[in-house]
Amino acid sequence: MVIRFDNVSHIYGPGTLFEKKALSGINLCVEKGDSLCICGKTGSGKTTLIKHINGLLKPSSGEVKTEGFAGLVFQFPEDQLFAPTVIEDVMFGPLNMGKSRGEARAAAEEALARAGMESQFYDRNPFTLSGGQKRLAALAGVLAMKPQILVLDEPTAGLDFRSSASLLKLLHHLNSEGVTVIAVTHEMNLARDYFSKLLILDSGHAVWNGNTADAFCAGNRELIEHAGLEMPQDNEIEFLLR
Amino acid sequence: MRDVTFGRYYPSKGPLHELNAALKLLFLVLYIISLFISVSYTGLCVCIIFIFLCIIVSRVPFKSVLRSFRSMIILAFVSSVIVCLTHADNGALAAFTVFVRLTCALCVSALLTLTTTPSEVADGIQSSLSFLRVFHIPVQDIALSVSITLHFIPVLQEEAEKIYNAQKSRGADFSGNLAKKASSVVSILVPLFASAFRRAGELADSMESRCYGSGPERTRLHSAGIHEADVLASLLFASYFLFTISVRLLLW
Ligand SMILES: Nc1ncnc2c1ncn2[C@@H]1O[C@H](COP(=O)(O)OP(=O)(O)O)[C@@H](O)[C@H]1O
Ligand SMILES: [Mg+2]
């Protein structure tokens, strides 16, 4: 088991007027090589939960255990590019891990290739890239650190259909190579099509935690809709015609 | 990062929140003057007691007030130590004076922003400076700039925190040797500036597309007005102010 949450709760701003309980009593077990999707509507605590995985947040009560390095890709990671060239930006992580410049460059090139960016982009200024390319560069920045666990917050938000599809394919590939992949989304179709495990959050409570295949039975409809989500649709157009 | 709460409104609905913002700005200026009038231990202690009472009345927790300028207290402390060492006679009083003046001035400014929303501050500035319009000074535009600046402080704080988390997750080191620290700080500042400029541009576009500045004078949704509480507060403040003056005159 690579990640374990034991009865984890998180309270923001305890003792002030802004006090907010964002997570309550979360239990979670993630095995090596799992692909887990965390679903919930805006404000349900998804981002708070994943920040516990690499220790950015500490639980107010309960315990979190993580084995191996967890790379976090935040929402809109393209806003965090800073270096003068794409390759420099991707090398930032490996350099921080104590790699030499040569090793870091090799890791960066490999990561950029994995993310589907050609070598002509290496020396471009990241601010001149398109939105989708920036996101790939930012993703490469995390992949270059060779994480055993990859956590992504709303990776497809704001991407067009083709870019999302290729991003999801990449995640699938990484997963089949043994990387544990955890993604946050509120699109249930994504959850069903690409992830084997599913965790549904509703106001900080885990209301479903298990196999994706079992999640979308008719009996769970009420639970899913109460959480502010939609049952996955077989075919969007067919659904609209009905 | 979130500890830097300077400029963040704290909605505890105390009596200070209800006061007219222009009046509060006036009190702020007069309070700072009173800090400079006071030169004795007694006088300075009166200033301290007054600001303490204000904080208690405001129902903003001490923790929040202190937290909003925690980093600057160190500055106040360092300057008072320097003053103490450079003053030959009565260095202790000189150091105490510097420390109290700086921290109380910070405290009262923090209290103003904690109990007054940015748009109230802007309206307050506008109404208290409106006489300057005779000299063709664009008071309304200045007030709006102040209000936007105050609005953006928490927004940028949040943005800085997001970027900080992202770079920390990529192993950015904020405590190591100087070279590493410098590159980590750059990794936060560059995206932060980029996003600030982007936001500013977007805001300008959206104001322009709603015809800001082309019509007659803007009107207000909520007008402040003077209420009973404002009169009472003015009386109380006036007695405090006169008291500090008499302490200065009678006790030196
Ligand atoms: N830094 C913070 N301080 C205070 N409250 C926060 C903070 N971050 C998130 N929250 C609150 O915690 C709740 C969960 O937020 P979040 O984990 O970001 O939700 P999600 O990612 O599912 O949209 C929300 O109600 C949000 O307002
Ligand atoms: Mg989120």
PDB file of C-alpha atoms in Angstrom, chain B:
ATOM      1  CA  MET B   1       1.917  32.692   3.552  1.00  0.00           C
ATOM      2  CA  ARG B   2      -1.671  33.244   4.619  1.00  0.00           C
ATOM      3  CA  ASP B   3      -0.363  34.778   7.847  1.00  0.00           C
ATOM      4  CA  VAL B   4       0.147  37.992   5.946  1.00  0.00           C
ATOM      5  CA  THR B   5      -3.427  39.092   6.386  1.00  0.00           C
ATOM      6  CA  PHE B   6      -2.795  42.826   6.137  1.00  0.00           C
ATOM      7  CA  GLY B   7      -5.718  44.375   4.327  1.00  0.00           C
ATOM      8  CA  ARG B   8      -8.123  41.546   4.934  1.00  0.00           C
ATOM      9  CA  TYR B   9     -11.567  42.436   6.226  1.00  0.00           C
ATOM     10  CA  TYR B  10     -12.614  40.558   9.359  1.00  0.00           C
ATOM     11  CA  PRO B  11     -16.425  40.454   9.455  1.00  0.00           C
ATOM     12  CA  SER B  12     -16.983  40.216  13.211  1.00  0.00           C
ATOM     13  CA  LYS B  13     -19.681  42.943  13.141  1.00  0.00           C
ATOM     14  CA  GLY B  14     -18.338  44.915  16.098  1.00  0.00           C
ATOM     15  CA  PRO B  15     -19.257  48.574  16.670  1.00  0.00           C
ATOM     16  CA  LEU B  16     -16.111  49.759  14.859  1.00  0.00           C
ATOM     17  CA  HIS B  17     -17.317  48.043  11.706  1.00  0.00           C
ATOM     18  CA  GLU B  18     -20.435  50.228  11.700  1.00  0.00           C
ATOM     19  CA  LEU B  19     -18.674  53.593  11.931  1.00  0.00           C
ATOM     20  CA  ASN B  20     -18.404  55.983   9.027  1.00  0.00           C
ATOM     21  CA  ALA B  21     -15.224  55.178   7.101  1.00  0.00           C
ATOM     22  CA  ALA B  22     -14.245  58.823   6.544  1.00  0.00           C
ATOM     23  CA  LEU B  23     -14.441  59.328  10.291  1.00  0.00           C
ATOM     24  CA  LYS B  24     -12.288  56.256  10.906  1.00  0.00           C
ATOM     25  CA  LEU B  25      -9.676  57.599   8.499  1.00  0.00           C
ATOM     26  CA  LEU B  26      -9.691  60.876  10.416  1.00  0.00           C
ATOM     27  CA  PHE B  27      -9.282  58.973  13.706  1.00  0.00           C
ATOM     28  CA  LEU B  28      -6.379  57.053  12.191  1.00  0.00           C
ATOM     29  CA  VAL B  29      -4.560  60.247  11.258  1.00  0.00           C
ATOM     30  CA  LEU B  30      -5.255  61.857  14.637  1.00  0.00           C
ATOM     31  CA  TYR B  31      -4.191  58.721  16.508  1.00  0.00           C
ATOM     32  CA  ILE B  32      -0.870  58.694  14.690  1.00  0.00           C
ATOM     33  CA  ILE B  33      -0.465  62.384  15.571  1.00  0.00           C
ATOM     34  CA  SER B  34      -1.184  61.524  19.213  1.00  0.00           C
ATOM     35  CA  LEU B  35       1.599  58.925  19.063  1.00  0.00           C
ATOM     36  CA  PHE B  36       3.985  61.681  18.080  1.00  0.00           C
ATOM     37  CA  ILE B  37       2.692  64.088  20.703  1.00  0.00           C
ATOM     38  CA  SER B  38       3.402  61.552  23.442  1.00  0.00           C
ATOM     39  CA  VAL B  39       6.996  61.488  24.580  1.00  0.00           C
ATOM     40  CA  SER B  40       6.828  60.114  28.131  1.00  0.00           C
ATOM     41  CA  TYR B  41       6.245  56.591  29.444  1.00  0.00           C
ATOM     42  CA  THR B  42       2.847  57.740  30.738  1.00  0.00           C
ATOM     43  CA  GLY B  43       1.830  59.282  27.433  1.00  0.00           C
ATOM     44  CA  LEU B  44       2.885  56.264  25.399  1.00  0.00           C
ATOM     45  CA  CYS B  45       1.116  53.903  27.811  1.00  0.00           C
ATOM     46  CA  VAL B  46      -2.079  55.896  27.314  1.00  0.00           C
ATOM     47  CA  CYS B  47      -1.729  55.332  23.550  1.00  0.00           C
ATOM     48  CA  ILE B  48      -1.177  51.607  24.087  1.00  0.00           C
ATOM     49  CA  ILE B  49      -4.164  51.287  26.414  1.00  0.00           C
ATOM     50  CA  PHE B  50      -6.338  53.142  23.917  1.00  0.00           C
ATOM     51  CA  ILE B  51      -5.476  50.874  20.999  1.00  0.00           C
ATOM     52  CA  PHE B  52      -5.980  47.807  23.215  1.00  0.00           C
ATOM     53  CA  LEU B  53      -9.449  49.046  24.138  1.00  0.00           C
ATOM     54  CA  CYS B  54     -10.203  49.656  20.466  1.00  0.00           C
ATOM     55  CA  ILE B  55      -9.214  46.096  19.581  1.00  0.00           C
ATOM     56  CA  ILE B  56     -11.360  44.680  22.380  1.00  0.00           C
ATOM     57  CA  VAL B  57     -14.336  46.778  21.271  1.00  0.00           C
ATOM     58  CA  SER B  58     -13.855  45.792  17.619  1.00  0.00           C
ATOM     59  CA  ARG B  59     -14.314  42.054  18.444  1.00  0.00           C
ATOM     60  CA  VAL B  60     -11.408  41.220  16.144  1.00  0.00           C
ATOM     61  CA  PRO B  61      -9.248  38.626  17.943  1.00  0.00           C
ATOM     62  CA  PHE B  62      -5.843  39.916  19.066  1.00  0.00           C
ATOM     63  CA  LYS B  63      -4.280  37.054  17.155  1.00  0.00           C
ATOM     64  CA  SER B  64      -5.636  38.330  13.845  1.00  0.00           C
ATOM     65  CA  VAL B  65      -4.505  41.905  14.476  1.00  0.00           C
ATOM     66  CA  LEU B  66      -1.014  40.830  15.503  1.00  0.00           C
ATOM     67  CA  ARG B  67      -0.718  38.315  12.713  1.00  0.00           C
ATOM     68  CA  SER B  68      -1.425  40.952  10.099  1.00  0.00           C
ATOM     69  CA  PHE B  69       1.846  42.753  10.802  1.00  0.00           C
ATOM     70  CA  ARG B  70       3.889  40.096  12.557  1.00  0.00           C
ATOM     71  CA  SER B  71       6.804  40.347  10.148  1.00  0.00           C
ATOM     72  CA  MET B  72       7.014  44.112  10.626  1.00  0.00           C
ATOM     73  CA  ILE B  73       7.284  43.840  14.424  1.00  0.00           C
ATOM     74  CA  ILE B  74      10.805  42.501  13.904  1.00  0.00           C
ATOM     75  CA  LEU B  75      11.591  45.663  11.964  1.00  0.00           C
ATOM     76  CA  ALA B  76      10.227  47.803  14.795  1.00  0.00           C
ATOM     77  CA  PHE B  77      12.269  45.813  17.288  1.00  0.00           C
ATOM     78  CA  VAL B  78      15.493  46.123  15.323  1.00  0.00           C
ATOM     79  CA  SER B  79      15.070  49.880  14.880  1.00  0.00           C
ATOM     80  CA  SER B  80      14.401  50.360  18.572  1.00  0.00           C
ATOM     81  CA  VAL B  81      17.538  48.389  19.446  1.00  0.00           C
ATOM     82  CA  ILE B  82      19.572  50.585  17.100  1.00  0.00           C
ATOM     83  CA  VAL B  83      18.055  53.710  18.642  1.00  0.00           C
ATOM     84  CA  CYS B  84      18.832  52.398  22.143  1.00  0.00           C
ATOM     85  CA  LEU B  85      22.476  51.803  21.259  1.00  0.00           C
ATOM     86  CA  THR B  86      22.982  55.151  19.553  1.00  0.00           C
ATOM     87  CA  HIS B  87      21.352  57.279  22.247  1.00  0.00           C
ATOM     88  CA  ALA B  88      23.818  58.183  24.959  1.00  0.00           C
ATOM     89  CA  ASP B  89      21.379  59.415  27.579  1.00  0.00           C
ATOM     90  CA  ASN B  90      18.001  57.821  28.237  1.00  0.00           C
ATOM     91  CA  GLY B  91      18.340  55.217  25.473  1.00  0.00           C
ATOM     92  CA  ALA B  92      15.652  53.054  27.043  1.00  0.00           C
ATOM     93  CA  LEU B  93      12.968  55.704  26.689  1.00  0.00           C
ATOM     94  CA  ALA B  94      14.046  56.480  23.133  1.00  0.00           C
ATOM     95  CA  ALA B  95      13.877  52.794  22.191  1.00  0.00           C
ATOM     96  CA  PHE B  96      10.504  52.412  23.887  1.00  0.00           C
ATOM     97  CA  THR B  97       9.194  55.461  22.028  1.00  0.00           C
ATOM     98  CA  VAL B  98      10.281  54.150  18.627  1.00  0.00           C
ATOM     99  CA  PHE B  99       8.907  50.687  19.317  1.00  0.00           C
ATOM    100  CA  VAL B 100       5.538  51.902  20.588  1.00  0.00           C
ATOM    101  CA  ARG B 101       5.098  54.433  17.791  1.00  0.00           C
ATOM    102  CA  LEU B 102       5.843  51.921  15.070  1.00  0.00           C
ATOM    103  CA  THR B 103       3.804  49.022  16.440  1.00  0.00           C
ATOM    104  CA  CYS B 104       0.834  51.185  17.438  1.00  0.00           C
ATOM    105  CA  ALA B 105       0.784  52.859  14.023  1.00  0.00           C
ATOM    106  CA  LEU B 106       0.842  49.434  12.369  1.00  0.00           C
ATOM    107  CA  CYS B 107      -1.802  48.203  14.784  1.00  0.00           C
ATOM    108  CA  VAL B 108      -4.206  51.040  14.087  1.00  0.00           C
ATOM    109  CA  SER B 109      -3.787  50.692  10.317  1.00  0.00           C
ATOM    110  CA  ALA B 110      -4.384  46.963  10.580  1.00  0.00           C
ATOM    111  CA  LEU B 111      -7.464  47.616  12.689  1.00  0.00           C
ATOM    112  CA  LEU B 112      -8.791  50.004  10.058  1.00  0.00           C
ATOM    113  CA  THR B 113      -8.492  47.472   7.248  1.00  0.00           C
ATOM    114  CA  LEU B 114      -9.818  44.648   9.432  1.00  0.00           C
ATOM    115  CA  THR B 115     -12.980  46.592  10.301  1.00  0.00           C
ATOM    116  CA  THR B 116     -13.570  48.435   7.020  1.00  0.00           C
ATOM    117  CA  THR B 117     -14.254  46.886   3.621  1.00  0.00           C
ATOM    118  CA  PRO B 118     -12.082  48.126   0.743  1.00  0.00           C
ATOM    119  CA  SER B 119     -15.001  49.873  -0.922  1.00  0.00           C
ATOM    120  CA  GLU B 120     -15.849  51.686   2.333  1.00  0.00           C
ATOM    121  CA  VAL B 121     -12.225  52.795   2.582  1.00  0.00           C
ATOM    122  CA  ALA B 122     -12.388  54.112  -0.971  1.00  0.00           C
ATOM    123  CA  ASP B 123     -15.656  55.952  -0.301  1.00  0.00           C
ATOM    124  CA  GLY B 124     -14.170  57.341   2.895  1.00  0.00           C
ATOM    125  CA  ILE B 125     -11.112  58.661   1.075  1.00  0.00           C
ATOM    126  CA  GLN B 126     -13.319  60.086  -1.614  1.00  0.00           C
ATOM    127  CA  SER B 127     -15.623  61.972   0.724  1.00  0.00           C
ATOM    128  CA  SER B 128     -12.866  63.232   2.992  1.00  0.00           C
ATOM    129  CA  LEU B 129     -10.758  64.483   0.082  1.00  0.00           C
ATOM    130  CA  SER B 130     -13.577  65.722  -2.132  1.00  0.00           C
ATOM    131  CA  PHE B 131     -12.690  69.350  -1.377  1.00  0.00           C
ATOM    132  CA  LEU B 132      -9.555  68.800  -3.485  1.00  0.00           C
ATOM    133  CA  ARG B 133     -11.769  68.640  -6.551  1.00  0.00           C
ATOM    134  CA  VAL B 134     -11.753  72.425  -6.646  1.00  0.00           C
ATOM    135  CA  PHE B 135      -8.109  72.094  -7.685  1.00  0.00           C
ATOM    136  CA  HIS B 136      -9.069  69.661 -10.503  1.00  0.00           C
ATOM    137  CA  ILE B 137      -7.566  66.674  -8.692  1.00  0.00           C
ATOM    138  CA  PRO B 138      -9.314  63.439  -9.815  1.00  0.00           C
ATOM    139  CA  VAL B 139     -10.309  62.340  -6.311  1.00  0.00           C
ATOM    140  CA  GLN B 140     -12.729  59.698  -7.542  1.00  0.00           C
ATOM    141  CA  ASP B 141     -10.110  57.970  -9.680  1.00  0.00           C
ATOM    142  CA  ILE B 142      -7.601  58.043  -6.831  1.00  0.00           C
ATOM    143  CA  ALA B 143     -10.171  56.542  -4.487  1.00  0.00           C
ATOM    144  CA  LEU B 144     -10.955  53.808  -6.988  1.00  0.00           C
ATOM    145  CA  SER B 145      -7.255  52.986  -7.389  1.00  0.00           C
ATOM    146  CA  VAL B 146      -6.915  52.670  -3.626  1.00  0.00           C
ATOM    147  CA  SER B 147      -9.958  50.451  -3.454  1.00  0.00           C
ATOM    148  CA  ILE B 148      -8.722  48.181  -6.254  1.00  0.00           C
ATOM    149  CA  THR B 149      -5.312  47.918  -4.601  1.00  0.00           C
ATOM    150  CA  LEU B 150      -6.896  46.899  -1.313  1.00  0.00           C
ATOM    151  CA  HIS B 151      -9.135  44.408  -3.112  1.00  0.00           C
ATOM    152  CA  PHE B 152      -6.157  42.824  -4.803  1.00  0.00           C
ATOM    153  CA  ILE B 153      -4.058  42.242  -1.682  1.00  0.00           C
ATOM    154  CA  PRO B 154      -5.930  39.087  -0.593  1.00  0.00           C
ATOM    155  CA  VAL B 155      -6.313  37.939  -4.198  1.00  0.00           C
ATOM    156  CA  LEU B 156      -2.582  38.122  -4.799  1.00  0.00           C
ATOM    157  CA  GLN B 157      -1.938  36.489  -1.437  1.00  0.00           C
ATOM    158  CA  GLU B 158      -4.040  33.543  -2.494  1.00  0.00           C
ATOM    159  CA  GLU B 159      -2.267  33.389  -5.841  1.00  0.00           C
ATOM    160  CA  ALA B 160       1.134  33.550  -4.128  1.00  0.00           C
ATOM    161  CA  GLU B 161       0.117  30.701  -1.867  1.00  0.00           C
ATOM    162  CA  LYS B 162      -0.950  28.551  -4.815  1.00  0.00           C
ATOM    163  CA  ILE B 163       2.314  29.134  -6.637  1.00  0.00           C
ATOM    164  CA  TYR B 164       4.258  28.568  -3.418  1.00  0.00           C
ATOM    165  CA  ASN B 165       2.582  25.186  -2.973  1.00  0.00           C
ATOM    166  CA  ALA B 166       3.243  24.205  -6.575  1.00  0.00           C
ATOM    167  CA  GLN B 167       6.934  25.103  -6.474  1.00  0.00           C
ATOM    168  CA  LYS B 168       7.355  23.507  -3.060  1.00  0.00           C
ATOM    169  CA  SER B 169       5.924  20.322  -4.537  1.00  0.00           C
ATOM    170  CA  ARG B 170       8.652  20.554  -7.163  1.00  0.00           C
ATOM    171  CA  GLY B 171      11.227  20.617  -4.386  1.00  0.00           C
ATOM    172  CA  ALA B 172      11.763  24.381  -4.165  1.00  0.00           C
ATOM    173  CA  ASP B 173      13.900  25.060  -1.120  1.00  0.00           C
ATOM    174  CA  PHE B 174      13.116  28.134   0.946  1.00  0.00           C
ATOM    175  CA  SER B 175      15.507  27.438   3.794  1.00  0.00           C
ATOM    176  CA  GLY B 176      18.661  26.107   2.171  1.00  0.00           C
ATOM    177  CA  ASN B 177      21.711  28.005   0.950  1.00  0.00           C
ATOM    178  CA  LEU B 178      21.419  31.435  -0.618  1.00  0.00           C
ATOM    179  CA  ALA B 179      21.688  30.367  -4.276  1.00  0.00           C
ATOM    180  CA  LYS B 180      18.928  27.772  -3.910  1.00  0.00           C
ATOM    181  CA  LYS B 181      16.772  30.143  -1.947  1.00  0.00           C
ATOM    182  CA  ALA B 182      17.169  32.821  -4.607  1.00  0.00           C
ATOM    183  CA  SER B 183      16.084  30.522  -7.425  1.00  0.00           C
ATOM    184  CA  SER B 184      13.110  29.379  -5.320  1.00  0.00           C
ATOM    185  CA  VAL B 185      12.022  32.953  -4.705  1.00  0.00           C
ATOM    186  CA  VAL B 186      12.340  33.737  -8.417  1.00  0.00           C
ATOM    187  CA  SER B 187      10.158  30.711  -9.160  1.00  0.00           C
ATOM    188  CA  ILE B 188       7.397  32.393  -7.165  1.00  0.00           C
ATOM    189  CA  LEU B 189       7.875  36.029  -8.143  1.00  0.00           C
ATOM    190  CA  VAL B 190       7.889  35.550 -11.916  1.00  0.00           C
ATOM    191  CA  PRO B 191       4.524  33.754 -12.165  1.00  0.00           C
ATOM    192  CA  LEU B 192       3.073  36.059  -9.522  1.00  0.00           C
ATOM    193  CA  PHE B 193       3.958  39.169 -11.516  1.00  0.00           C
ATOM    194  CA  ALA B 194       2.766  37.535 -14.719  1.00  0.00           C
ATOM    195  CA  SER B 195      -0.599  36.807 -13.144  1.00  0.00           C
ATOM    196  CA  ALA B 196      -0.861  40.263 -11.563  1.00  0.00           C
ATOM    197  CA  PHE B 197      -0.304  41.926 -14.940  1.00  0.00           C
ATOM    198  CA  ARG B 198      -2.759  39.570 -16.606  1.00  0.00           C
ATOM    199  CA  ARG B 199      -5.414  40.316 -13.987  1.00  0.00           C
ATOM    200  CA  ALA B 200      -4.822  44.035 -14.240  1.00  0.00           C
ATOM    201  CA  GLY B 201      -5.244  43.896 -18.006  1.00  0.00           C
ATOM    202  CA  GLU B 202      -8.423  41.859 -17.725  1.00  0.00           C
ATOM    203  CA  LEU B 203      -9.830  44.258 -15.147  1.00  0.00           C
ATOM    204  CA  ALA B 204      -9.039  47.267 -17.327  1.00  0.00           C
ATOM    205  CA  ASP B 205     -10.740  45.617 -20.307  1.00  0.00           C
ATOM    206  CA  SER B 206     -13.829  44.745 -18.346  1.00  0.00           C
ATOM    207  CA  MET B 207     -14.090  48.248 -16.871  1.00  0.00           C
ATOM    208  CA  GLU B 208     -13.676  49.788 -20.278  1.00  0.00           C
ATOM    209  CA  SER B 209     -16.298  47.522 -21.824  1.00  0.00           C
ATOM    210  CA  ARG B 210     -18.696  48.803 -19.164  1.00  0.00           C
ATOM    211  CA  CYS B 211     -17.904  52.399 -20.095  1.00  0.00           C
ATOM    212  CA  TYR B 212     -15.987  53.338 -16.968  1.00  0.00           C
ATOM    213  CA  GLY B 213     -15.016  56.993 -16.996  1.00  0.00           C
ATOM    214  CA  SER B 214     -17.143  58.111 -19.921  1.00  0.00           C
ATOM    215  CA  GLY B 215     -20.356  58.973 -18.107  1.00  0.00           C
ATOM    216  CA  PRO B 216     -21.164  61.597 -15.499  1.00  0.00           C
ATOM    217  CA  GLU B 217     -20.014  61.134 -11.909  1.00  0.00           C
ATOM    218  CA  ARG B 218     -20.538  57.651 -10.475  1.00  0.00           C
ATOM    219  CA  THR B 219     -23.201  57.302  -7.850  1.00  0.00           C
ATOM    220  CA  ARG B 220     -23.102  54.976  -4.833  1.00  0.00           C
ATOM    221  CA  LEU B 221     -25.268  52.045  -3.892  1.00  0.00           C
ATOM    222  CA  HIS B 222     -24.785  52.551  -0.157  1.00  0.00           C
ATOM    223  CA  SER B 223     -24.242  56.042   1.141  1.00  0.00           C
ATOM    224  CA  ALA B 224     -22.460  56.235   4.473  1.00  0.00           C
ATOM    225  CA  GLY B 225     -24.076  59.121   6.397  1.00  0.00           C
ATOM    226  CA  ILE B 226     -23.462  60.083  10.031  1.00  0.00           C
ATOM    227  CA  HIS B 227     -25.291  58.189  12.757  1.00  0.00           C
ATOM    228  CA  GLU B 228     -25.591  58.392  16.529  1.00  0.00           C
ATOM    229  CA  ALA B 229     -22.738  55.934  16.969  1.00  0.00           C
ATOM    230  CA  ASP B 230     -20.470  58.175  14.898  1.00  0.00           C
ATOM    231  CA  VAL B 231     -21.209  61.147  17.139  1.00  0.00           C
ATOM    232  CA  LEU B 232     -20.553  59.074  20.255  1.00  0.00           C
ATOM    233  CA  ALA B 233     -17.315  57.708  18.815  1.00  0.00           C
ATOM    234  CA  SER B 234     -16.175  61.222  17.900  1.00  0.00           C
ATOM    235  CA  LEU B 235     -16.806  62.408  21.451  1.00  0.00           C
ATOM    236  CA  LEU B 236     -14.874  59.475  22.888  1.00  0.00           C
ATOM    237  CA  PHE B 237     -12.030  59.947  20.481  1.00  0.00           C
ATOM    238  CA  ALA B 238     -11.911  63.701  21.071  1.00  0.00           C
ATOM    239  CA  SER B 239     -11.607  63.118  24.819  1.00  0.00           C
ATOM    240  CA  TYR B 240      -8.766  60.641  24.224  1.00  0.00           C
ATOM    241  CA  PHE B 241      -7.016  63.127  21.980  1.00  0.00           C
ATOM    242  CA  LEU B 242      -7.384  66.000  24.455  1.00  0.00           C
ATOM    243  CA  PHE B 243      -6.187  63.696  27.213  1.00  0.00           C
ATOM    244  CA  THR B 244      -2.943  62.885  25.360  1.00  0.00           C
ATOM    245  CA  ILE B 245      -2.396  66.593  24.785  1.00  0.00           C
ATOM    246  CA  SER B 246      -2.905  67.377  28.459  1.00  0.00           C
ATOM    247  CA  VAL B 247      -0.581  64.539  29.489  1.00  0.00           C
ATOM    248  CA  ARG B 248       2.049  66.107  27.268  1.00  0.00           C
ATOM    249  CA  LEU B 249       1.456  69.624  28.620  1.00  0.00           C
ATOM    250  CA  LEU B 250       1.095  68.750  32.298  1.00  0.00           C
ATOM    251  CA  LEU B 251       3.529  65.850  32.758  1.00  0.00           C
ATOM    252  CA  TRP B 252       5.914  66.494  29.876  1.00  0.00           C
TER     253      TRP B 252
END
